[in-house]
Short mmCIF file of N, CA and C in Angstrom, two decimals:
data_model
loop_
_atom_site.label_atom_id
_atom_site.label_comp_id
_atom_site.label_asym_id
_atom_site.label_seq_id
_atom_site.Cartn_x
_atom_site.Cartn_y
_atom_site.Cartn_z
N PHE A 1 -18.85 43.43 36.42
CA PHE A 1 -18.66 42.18 35.72
C PHE A 1 -17.79 41.17 36.47
N PRO A 2 -16.67 41.58 37.07
CA PRO A 2 -15.81 40.55 37.66
C PRO A 2 -16.52 39.70 38.70
N ARG A 3 -17.27 40.33 39.59
CA ARG A 3 -17.94 39.55 40.64
C ARG A 3 -19.00 38.63 40.06
N SER A 4 -19.77 39.12 39.09
CA SER A 4 -20.81 38.27 38.51
C SER A 4 -20.20 37.10 37.76
N ILE A 5 -19.07 37.32 37.08
CA ILE A 5 -18.41 36.23 36.37
C ILE A 5 -17.83 35.24 37.37
N GLU A 6 -17.20 35.74 38.43
CA GLU A 6 -16.66 34.85 39.46
C GLU A 6 -17.76 34.02 40.11
N ASN A 7 -18.97 34.57 40.18
CA ASN A 7 -20.09 33.86 40.78
C ASN A 7 -20.83 32.97 39.78
N GLY A 8 -20.33 32.90 38.55
CA GLY A 8 -20.93 32.03 37.55
C GLY A 8 -22.18 32.57 36.91
N ALA A 9 -22.42 33.89 37.01
CA ALA A 9 -23.63 34.46 36.42
C ALA A 9 -23.59 34.34 34.90
N GLY A 10 -24.71 34.02 34.32
CA GLY A 10 -24.80 33.85 32.88
C GLY A 10 -25.52 34.99 32.21
N ALA A 11 -25.56 34.94 30.90
CA ALA A 11 -26.32 35.89 30.09
C ALA A 11 -26.93 35.10 28.94
N LEU A 12 -28.15 35.42 28.62
CA LEU A 12 -28.86 34.79 27.51
C LEU A 12 -29.44 35.90 26.65
N LEU A 13 -28.88 36.08 25.46
CA LEU A 13 -29.39 37.07 24.52
C LEU A 13 -30.21 36.34 23.48
N LEU A 14 -31.46 36.76 23.33
CA LEU A 14 -32.31 36.09 22.35
C LEU A 14 -33.05 37.12 21.52
N GLY A 15 -33.26 36.78 20.28
CA GLY A 15 -33.98 37.65 19.36
C GLY A 15 -33.82 37.14 17.95
N PRO A 16 -34.52 37.79 17.02
CA PRO A 16 -34.44 37.37 15.62
C PRO A 16 -33.04 37.59 15.04
N CYS A 17 -32.80 37.00 13.88
CA CYS A 17 -31.54 37.20 13.16
C CYS A 17 -31.36 38.68 12.86
N GLY A 18 -30.11 39.12 12.93
CA GLY A 18 -29.78 40.47 12.51
C GLY A 18 -30.09 41.57 13.50
N THR A 19 -30.31 41.22 14.76
CA THR A 19 -30.62 42.24 15.75
C THR A 19 -29.43 42.60 16.62
N GLY A 20 -28.24 42.14 16.24
CA GLY A 20 -27.02 42.58 16.90
C GLY A 20 -26.62 41.84 18.16
N LYS A 21 -27.08 40.60 18.30
CA LYS A 21 -26.76 39.85 19.53
C LYS A 21 -25.26 39.62 19.67
N ASP A 22 -24.60 39.25 18.58
CA ASP A 22 -23.14 39.05 18.65
C ASP A 22 -22.43 40.37 18.96
N HIS A 23 -22.89 41.46 18.38
CA HIS A 23 -22.27 42.76 18.66
C HIS A 23 -22.45 43.15 20.12
N LEU A 24 -23.63 42.94 20.66
CA LEU A 24 -23.86 43.23 22.08
C LEU A 24 -22.98 42.35 22.95
N MET A 25 -22.88 41.08 22.58
CA MET A 25 -22.05 40.15 23.35
C MET A 25 -20.59 40.57 23.33
N LEU A 26 -20.10 41.02 22.18
CA LEU A 26 -18.72 41.49 22.10
C LEU A 26 -18.49 42.70 23.00
N GLY A 27 -19.47 43.59 23.05
CA GLY A 27 -19.37 44.73 23.96
C GLY A 27 -19.32 44.30 25.41
N MET A 28 -20.12 43.31 25.77
CA MET A 28 -20.11 42.78 27.13
C MET A 28 -18.76 42.14 27.46
N ILE A 29 -18.22 41.39 26.49
CA ILE A 29 -16.91 40.76 26.69
C ILE A 29 -15.84 41.82 26.87
N ARG A 30 -15.89 42.85 26.04
CA ARG A 30 -14.90 43.93 26.15
C ARG A 30 -14.93 44.54 27.56
N GLU A 31 -16.13 44.77 28.09
CA GLU A 31 -16.24 45.34 29.44
C GLU A 31 -15.74 44.35 30.50
N ALA A 32 -16.01 43.08 30.30
CA ALA A 32 -15.53 42.07 31.25
C ALA A 32 -14.01 42.04 31.27
N ILE A 33 -13.40 42.13 30.10
CA ILE A 33 -11.93 42.12 30.02
C ILE A 33 -11.37 43.38 30.66
N ARG A 34 -11.98 44.52 30.39
CA ARG A 34 -11.53 45.77 31.02
C ARG A 34 -11.61 45.70 32.54
N ALA A 35 -12.58 44.93 33.02
CA ALA A 35 -12.76 44.80 34.47
C ALA A 35 -11.87 43.71 35.07
N GLY A 36 -11.06 43.04 34.24
CA GLY A 36 -10.10 42.09 34.78
C GLY A 36 -10.34 40.63 34.48
N CYS A 37 -11.39 40.29 33.74
CA CYS A 37 -11.63 38.89 33.38
C CYS A 37 -10.92 38.60 32.06
N PHE A 38 -9.77 37.94 32.15
CA PHE A 38 -8.99 37.67 30.95
C PHE A 38 -9.14 36.23 30.47
N ASP A 39 -9.84 35.40 31.21
CA ASP A 39 -10.02 33.99 30.86
C ASP A 39 -11.36 33.82 30.15
N VAL A 40 -11.39 34.19 28.86
CA VAL A 40 -12.63 34.19 28.09
C VAL A 40 -12.48 33.28 26.88
N GLY A 41 -13.49 32.45 26.64
CA GLY A 41 -13.53 31.62 25.44
C GLY A 41 -14.76 31.96 24.63
N TRP A 42 -14.64 31.86 23.30
CA TRP A 42 -15.76 32.14 22.39
C TRP A 42 -15.86 30.96 21.44
N VAL A 43 -17.07 30.44 21.25
CA VAL A 43 -17.24 29.34 20.31
C VAL A 43 -18.58 29.49 19.60
N ASP A 44 -18.57 29.18 18.32
CA ASP A 44 -19.80 29.08 17.54
C ASP A 44 -20.37 27.69 17.82
N ALA A 45 -21.64 27.62 18.18
CA ALA A 45 -22.22 26.33 18.57
C ALA A 45 -22.13 25.30 17.45
N GLY A 46 -22.34 25.71 16.22
CA GLY A 46 -22.25 24.76 15.11
C GLY A 46 -20.86 24.17 14.98
N GLU A 47 -19.83 25.00 15.18
CA GLU A 47 -18.46 24.49 15.13
C GLU A 47 -18.18 23.56 16.31
N MET A 48 -18.70 23.91 17.48
CA MET A 48 -18.49 23.05 18.65
C MET A 48 -19.16 21.69 18.45
N PHE A 49 -20.42 21.70 18.00
CA PHE A 49 -21.10 20.43 17.78
C PHE A 49 -20.40 19.62 16.69
N GLY A 50 -19.88 20.30 15.66
CA GLY A 50 -19.14 19.61 14.61
C GLY A 50 -17.88 18.96 15.14
N ALA A 51 -17.15 19.67 16.00
CA ALA A 51 -15.93 19.11 16.60
C ALA A 51 -16.25 17.90 17.47
N LEU A 52 -17.36 17.96 18.18
CA LEU A 52 -17.77 16.83 19.02
C LEU A 52 -18.10 15.61 18.15
N LYS A 53 -18.82 15.84 17.05
CA LYS A 53 -19.17 14.74 16.14
C LYS A 53 -17.92 14.17 15.48
N ASP A 54 -17.00 15.06 15.09
CA ASP A 54 -15.75 14.60 14.47
C ASP A 54 -14.97 13.71 15.43
N ALA A 55 -14.95 14.07 16.70
CA ALA A 55 -14.24 13.26 17.70
C ALA A 55 -14.84 11.87 17.77
N VAL A 56 -16.16 11.79 17.80
CA VAL A 56 -16.83 10.49 17.88
C VAL A 56 -16.55 9.67 16.62
N CYS A 57 -16.64 10.31 15.46
CA CYS A 57 -16.38 9.60 14.19
C CYS A 57 -14.95 9.08 14.12
N ALA A 58 -14.02 9.80 14.73
CA ALA A 58 -12.62 9.38 14.74
C ALA A 58 -12.33 8.43 15.91
N GLN A 59 -13.39 7.96 16.55
CA GLN A 59 -13.29 7.06 17.69
C GLN A 59 -12.43 7.65 18.81
N GLN A 60 -12.59 8.96 19.00
CA GLN A 60 -11.94 9.67 20.09
C GLN A 60 -13.02 10.11 21.08
N SER A 61 -12.58 10.50 22.24
CA SER A 61 -13.52 10.92 23.27
C SER A 61 -13.98 12.36 23.03
N PRO A 62 -15.30 12.60 22.99
CA PRO A 62 -15.77 13.98 22.90
C PRO A 62 -15.46 14.76 24.19
N GLY A 63 -15.05 14.04 25.23
CA GLY A 63 -14.71 14.68 26.50
C GLY A 63 -13.57 15.68 26.37
N ASP A 64 -12.64 15.43 25.44
CA ASP A 64 -11.54 16.37 25.25
C ASP A 64 -12.04 17.70 24.69
N VAL A 65 -13.00 17.62 23.76
CA VAL A 65 -13.59 18.84 23.20
C VAL A 65 -14.36 19.58 24.29
N LEU A 66 -15.14 18.85 25.07
CA LEU A 66 -15.88 19.48 26.16
C LEU A 66 -14.95 20.10 27.19
N ALA A 67 -13.88 19.40 27.53
CA ALA A 67 -12.93 19.91 28.52
C ALA A 67 -12.34 21.25 28.10
N TYR A 68 -12.07 21.39 26.81
CA TYR A 68 -11.54 22.65 26.29
C TYR A 68 -12.51 23.80 26.55
N HIS A 69 -13.83 23.53 26.40
CA HIS A 69 -14.84 24.57 26.58
C HIS A 69 -15.26 24.73 28.04
N ILE A 70 -14.95 23.77 28.85
CA ILE A 70 -15.24 23.89 30.29
C ILE A 70 -14.20 24.79 30.96
N LYS A 71 -13.00 24.81 30.41
CA LYS A 71 -11.86 25.47 31.05
C LYS A 71 -12.01 26.97 31.33
N PRO A 72 -12.41 27.84 30.36
CA PRO A 72 -12.40 29.28 30.65
C PRO A 72 -13.39 29.69 31.73
N GLN A 73 -13.04 30.73 32.47
CA GLN A 73 -13.96 31.24 33.50
C GLN A 73 -15.24 31.78 32.87
N LEU A 74 -15.12 32.36 31.68
CA LEU A 74 -16.27 32.85 30.94
C LEU A 74 -16.26 32.22 29.55
N LEU A 75 -17.32 31.51 29.21
CA LEU A 75 -17.46 30.93 27.88
C LEU A 75 -18.65 31.60 27.20
N VAL A 76 -18.43 32.05 25.97
CA VAL A 76 -19.50 32.62 25.16
C VAL A 76 -19.81 31.64 24.04
N ILE A 77 -21.08 31.26 23.94
CA ILE A 77 -21.53 30.36 22.88
C ILE A 77 -22.41 31.16 21.94
N SER A 78 -21.96 31.30 20.70
CA SER A 78 -22.70 32.07 19.71
C SER A 78 -23.59 31.15 18.89
N ASP A 79 -24.79 31.64 18.61
CA ASP A 79 -25.75 30.93 17.75
C ASP A 79 -26.01 29.52 18.25
N LEU A 80 -26.58 29.45 19.44
CA LEU A 80 -26.78 28.17 20.14
C LEU A 80 -27.52 27.13 19.32
N ILE A 81 -28.45 27.56 18.50
CA ILE A 81 -29.26 26.61 17.72
C ILE A 81 -28.93 26.84 16.24
N PRO A 82 -27.80 26.28 15.79
CA PRO A 82 -27.37 26.54 14.41
C PRO A 82 -28.39 26.04 13.40
N GLY A 83 -28.72 26.89 12.44
CA GLY A 83 -29.68 26.50 11.41
C GLY A 83 -31.12 26.60 11.85
N GLY A 84 -31.37 26.79 13.13
CA GLY A 84 -32.73 26.95 13.63
C GLY A 84 -33.49 25.67 13.91
N ASP A 85 -32.95 24.54 13.47
CA ASP A 85 -33.62 23.27 13.73
C ASP A 85 -33.39 22.84 15.17
N PRO A 86 -34.28 22.03 15.73
CA PRO A 86 -34.04 21.53 17.09
C PRO A 86 -32.70 20.78 17.16
N LEU A 87 -32.06 20.87 18.31
CA LEU A 87 -30.81 20.14 18.50
C LEU A 87 -31.08 18.64 18.40
N THR A 88 -30.12 17.91 17.88
CA THR A 88 -30.21 16.45 17.86
C THR A 88 -30.04 15.95 19.30
N ALA A 89 -30.35 14.69 19.53
CA ALA A 89 -30.15 14.11 20.86
C ALA A 89 -28.69 14.21 21.28
N PHE A 90 -27.77 13.95 20.35
CA PHE A 90 -26.34 14.05 20.65
C PHE A 90 -25.96 15.47 21.03
N GLU A 91 -26.42 16.45 20.25
CA GLU A 91 -26.12 17.85 20.54
C GLU A 91 -26.70 18.27 21.88
N GLY A 92 -27.95 17.88 22.14
CA GLY A 92 -28.59 18.22 23.41
C GLY A 92 -27.87 17.62 24.60
N ASP A 93 -27.49 16.34 24.48
CA ASP A 93 -26.74 15.68 25.57
C ASP A 93 -25.38 16.34 25.78
N SER A 94 -24.70 16.67 24.68
CA SER A 94 -23.39 17.32 24.79
C SER A 94 -23.52 18.70 25.42
N LEU A 95 -24.53 19.46 25.00
CA LEU A 95 -24.75 20.79 25.57
C LEU A 95 -25.04 20.68 27.07
N PHE A 96 -25.87 19.72 27.45
CA PHE A 96 -26.16 19.55 28.87
C PHE A 96 -24.89 19.21 29.66
N ARG A 97 -24.08 18.30 29.13
CA ARG A 97 -22.83 17.95 29.83
C ARG A 97 -21.96 19.19 30.02
N LEU A 98 -21.86 20.02 28.98
CA LEU A 98 -21.05 21.23 29.06
C LEU A 98 -21.62 22.21 30.09
N LEU A 99 -22.91 22.51 29.98
CA LEU A 99 -23.53 23.48 30.89
C LEU A 99 -23.51 22.98 32.33
N ASN A 100 -23.76 21.71 32.51
CA ASN A 100 -23.78 21.14 33.86
C ASN A 100 -22.38 21.19 34.48
N ALA A 101 -21.37 20.82 33.71
CA ALA A 101 -19.99 20.85 34.22
C ALA A 101 -19.56 22.27 34.55
N ARG A 102 -19.90 23.21 33.70
CA ARG A 102 -19.55 24.61 33.96
C ARG A 102 -20.30 25.12 35.19
N GLY A 103 -21.55 24.77 35.32
CA GLY A 103 -22.33 25.20 36.48
C GLY A 103 -21.78 24.65 37.78
N ARG A 104 -21.39 23.38 37.78
CA ARG A 104 -20.82 22.78 39.00
C ARG A 104 -19.51 23.46 39.39
N ARG A 105 -18.81 24.01 38.42
CA ARG A 105 -17.54 24.70 38.68
C ARG A 105 -17.73 26.20 38.88
N ASN A 106 -19.00 26.63 38.88
CA ASN A 106 -19.35 28.04 39.09
C ASN A 106 -18.72 28.93 38.02
N LYS A 107 -18.77 28.48 36.76
CA LYS A 107 -18.20 29.24 35.65
C LYS A 107 -19.32 29.87 34.83
N ALA A 108 -19.09 31.11 34.42
CA ALA A 108 -20.10 31.87 33.68
C ALA A 108 -20.19 31.40 32.23
N THR A 109 -21.42 31.30 31.74
CA THR A 109 -21.67 30.95 30.35
C THR A 109 -22.64 31.97 29.77
N TRP A 110 -22.21 32.66 28.71
CA TRP A 110 -23.06 33.62 28.03
C TRP A 110 -23.41 33.05 26.67
N VAL A 111 -24.67 33.15 26.30
CA VAL A 111 -25.17 32.51 25.08
C VAL A 111 -26.03 33.48 24.30
N ASN A 112 -25.93 33.42 22.97
CA ASN A 112 -26.93 34.12 22.16
C ASN A 112 -27.60 33.11 21.25
N VAL A 113 -28.85 33.39 20.96
CA VAL A 113 -29.64 32.43 20.19
C VAL A 113 -30.67 33.18 19.35
N ASN A 114 -30.83 32.72 18.11
CA ASN A 114 -31.86 33.27 17.24
C ASN A 114 -33.20 32.62 17.62
N ALA A 115 -33.94 33.32 18.45
CA ALA A 115 -35.23 32.82 18.92
C ALA A 115 -36.10 34.01 19.31
N ALA A 116 -37.38 33.90 19.07
CA ALA A 116 -38.30 34.99 19.36
C ALA A 116 -38.57 35.14 20.86
N ASN A 117 -38.59 34.00 21.56
CA ASN A 117 -38.93 34.04 22.99
C ASN A 117 -38.50 32.72 23.64
N ARG A 118 -38.79 32.61 24.93
CA ARG A 118 -38.41 31.42 25.69
C ARG A 118 -39.05 30.15 25.12
N ASP A 119 -40.33 30.23 24.74
CA ASP A 119 -41.02 29.06 24.20
C ASP A 119 -40.36 28.58 22.91
N ASP A 120 -39.89 29.52 22.11
CA ASP A 120 -39.20 29.18 20.88
C ASP A 120 -37.93 28.39 21.18
N ILE A 121 -37.16 28.84 22.18
CA ILE A 121 -35.95 28.11 22.58
C ILE A 121 -36.34 26.74 23.14
N ALA A 122 -37.36 26.73 24.00
CA ALA A 122 -37.78 25.48 24.66
C ALA A 122 -38.21 24.41 23.66
N SER A 123 -38.68 24.83 22.50
CA SER A 123 -39.11 23.84 21.49
C SER A 123 -37.93 23.25 20.73
N ARG A 124 -36.71 23.81 20.94
CA ARG A 124 -35.57 23.36 20.14
C ARG A 124 -34.39 22.85 20.94
N ILE A 125 -34.41 23.01 22.27
CA ILE A 125 -33.34 22.43 23.09
C ILE A 125 -33.97 21.69 24.27
N PRO A 126 -33.27 20.71 24.84
CA PRO A 126 -33.82 19.99 25.98
C PRO A 126 -34.12 20.93 27.16
N ALA A 127 -35.19 20.63 27.87
CA ALA A 127 -35.61 21.45 29.02
C ALA A 127 -34.49 21.57 30.05
N LYS A 128 -33.73 20.50 30.26
CA LYS A 128 -32.66 20.56 31.25
C LYS A 128 -31.56 21.54 30.83
N CYS A 129 -31.36 21.72 29.53
CA CYS A 129 -30.37 22.70 29.05
C CYS A 129 -30.89 24.11 29.26
N LEU A 130 -32.16 24.34 28.93
CA LEU A 130 -32.74 25.66 29.12
C LEU A 130 -32.73 26.05 30.60
N SER A 131 -32.99 25.08 31.46
CA SER A 131 -32.94 25.34 32.90
C SER A 131 -31.56 25.80 33.33
N ARG A 132 -30.51 25.14 32.82
CA ARG A 132 -29.14 25.53 33.15
C ARG A 132 -28.80 26.91 32.59
N LEU A 133 -29.29 27.20 31.38
CA LEU A 133 -29.01 28.50 30.77
C LEU A 133 -29.67 29.64 31.54
N GLU A 134 -30.85 29.40 32.06
CA GLU A 134 -31.58 30.46 32.76
C GLU A 134 -31.12 30.66 34.20
N LEU A 135 -30.47 29.66 34.77
CA LEU A 135 -30.03 29.74 36.15
C LEU A 135 -29.00 30.87 36.32
N LYS A 136 -29.28 31.79 37.20
CA LYS A 136 -28.38 32.92 37.50
C LYS A 136 -28.05 33.76 36.26
N SER A 137 -28.97 33.84 35.30
CA SER A 137 -28.66 34.54 34.05
C SER A 137 -29.49 35.80 33.86
N LEU A 138 -28.84 36.77 33.27
CA LEU A 138 -29.50 37.96 32.76
C LEU A 138 -30.06 37.59 31.40
N VAL A 139 -31.34 37.83 31.17
CA VAL A 139 -31.95 37.52 29.88
C VAL A 139 -32.23 38.85 29.17
N VAL A 140 -31.68 38.97 27.95
CA VAL A 140 -31.85 40.19 27.16
C VAL A 140 -32.53 39.79 25.86
N ARG A 141 -33.65 40.45 25.56
CA ARG A 141 -34.37 40.19 24.32
C ARG A 141 -34.10 41.33 23.34
N THR A 142 -33.64 40.98 22.16
CA THR A 142 -33.36 41.97 21.11
C THR A 142 -34.52 41.88 20.11
N LEU A 143 -35.57 42.60 20.40
CA LEU A 143 -36.80 42.45 19.62
C LEU A 143 -37.00 43.54 18.58
N TRP A 144 -35.93 44.22 18.21
CA TRP A 144 -36.06 45.24 17.18
C TRP A 144 -35.83 44.62 15.81
N SER A 145 -35.97 45.43 14.76
CA SER A 145 -35.85 44.94 13.39
C SER A 145 -34.42 44.57 13.02
N ASP A 146 -34.32 43.71 12.03
CA ASP A 146 -33.03 43.31 11.47
C ASP A 146 -32.32 44.55 10.95
N TYR A 147 -31.08 44.75 11.38
CA TYR A 147 -30.33 45.95 10.99
C TYR A 147 -29.67 45.80 9.62
N ARG A 148 -29.61 44.58 9.11
CA ARG A 148 -28.93 44.35 7.85
C ARG A 148 -29.81 44.82 6.68
N PRO A 149 -29.19 45.47 5.72
CA PRO A 149 -29.99 45.91 4.56
C PRO A 149 -30.42 44.72 3.71
N GLU A 150 -31.58 44.87 3.10
CA GLU A 150 -32.04 43.81 2.19
C GLU A 150 -31.18 43.82 0.95
N VAL A 151 -30.87 42.64 0.46
CA VAL A 151 -30.05 42.51 -0.72
C VAL A 151 -30.94 41.95 -1.83
N SER A 152 -31.01 42.67 -2.93
CA SER A 152 -31.82 42.16 -4.05
C SER A 152 -30.96 41.25 -4.90
N VAL A 153 -31.57 40.18 -5.36
CA VAL A 153 -30.85 39.17 -6.13
C VAL A 153 -31.30 39.19 -7.56
#
């Protein structure tokens, strides 16, 4: 892990809801920390996009929010497409700025997303963002059944 993180290698975990992508990502983070990578950030994409929108509404620069997420050597973005709807133009532009800045600095970005396959992701995020996510990334598909028990209402 240390060398791949230092080289900016990414990870993209994709699969349906409830297939353990966050749990797998936490295990990967644990191993990265054991191997010496202590500069790790974790963010839920919906919270990040909300903070960016709040900054704009408060007439502040969203650059401060982005700078915070550019800083760690390893950034983990959970649930990249919150709610499953396509990203808005603002969200897509912000995501591209973040991924592009991290890539230029050779910083690793690991992402999980509720999506069945690459085409599913491609229909909901800008192509330039998907290109950045796939660059130097391990792609893991979690195509097994939802592990959560059904709840009767």
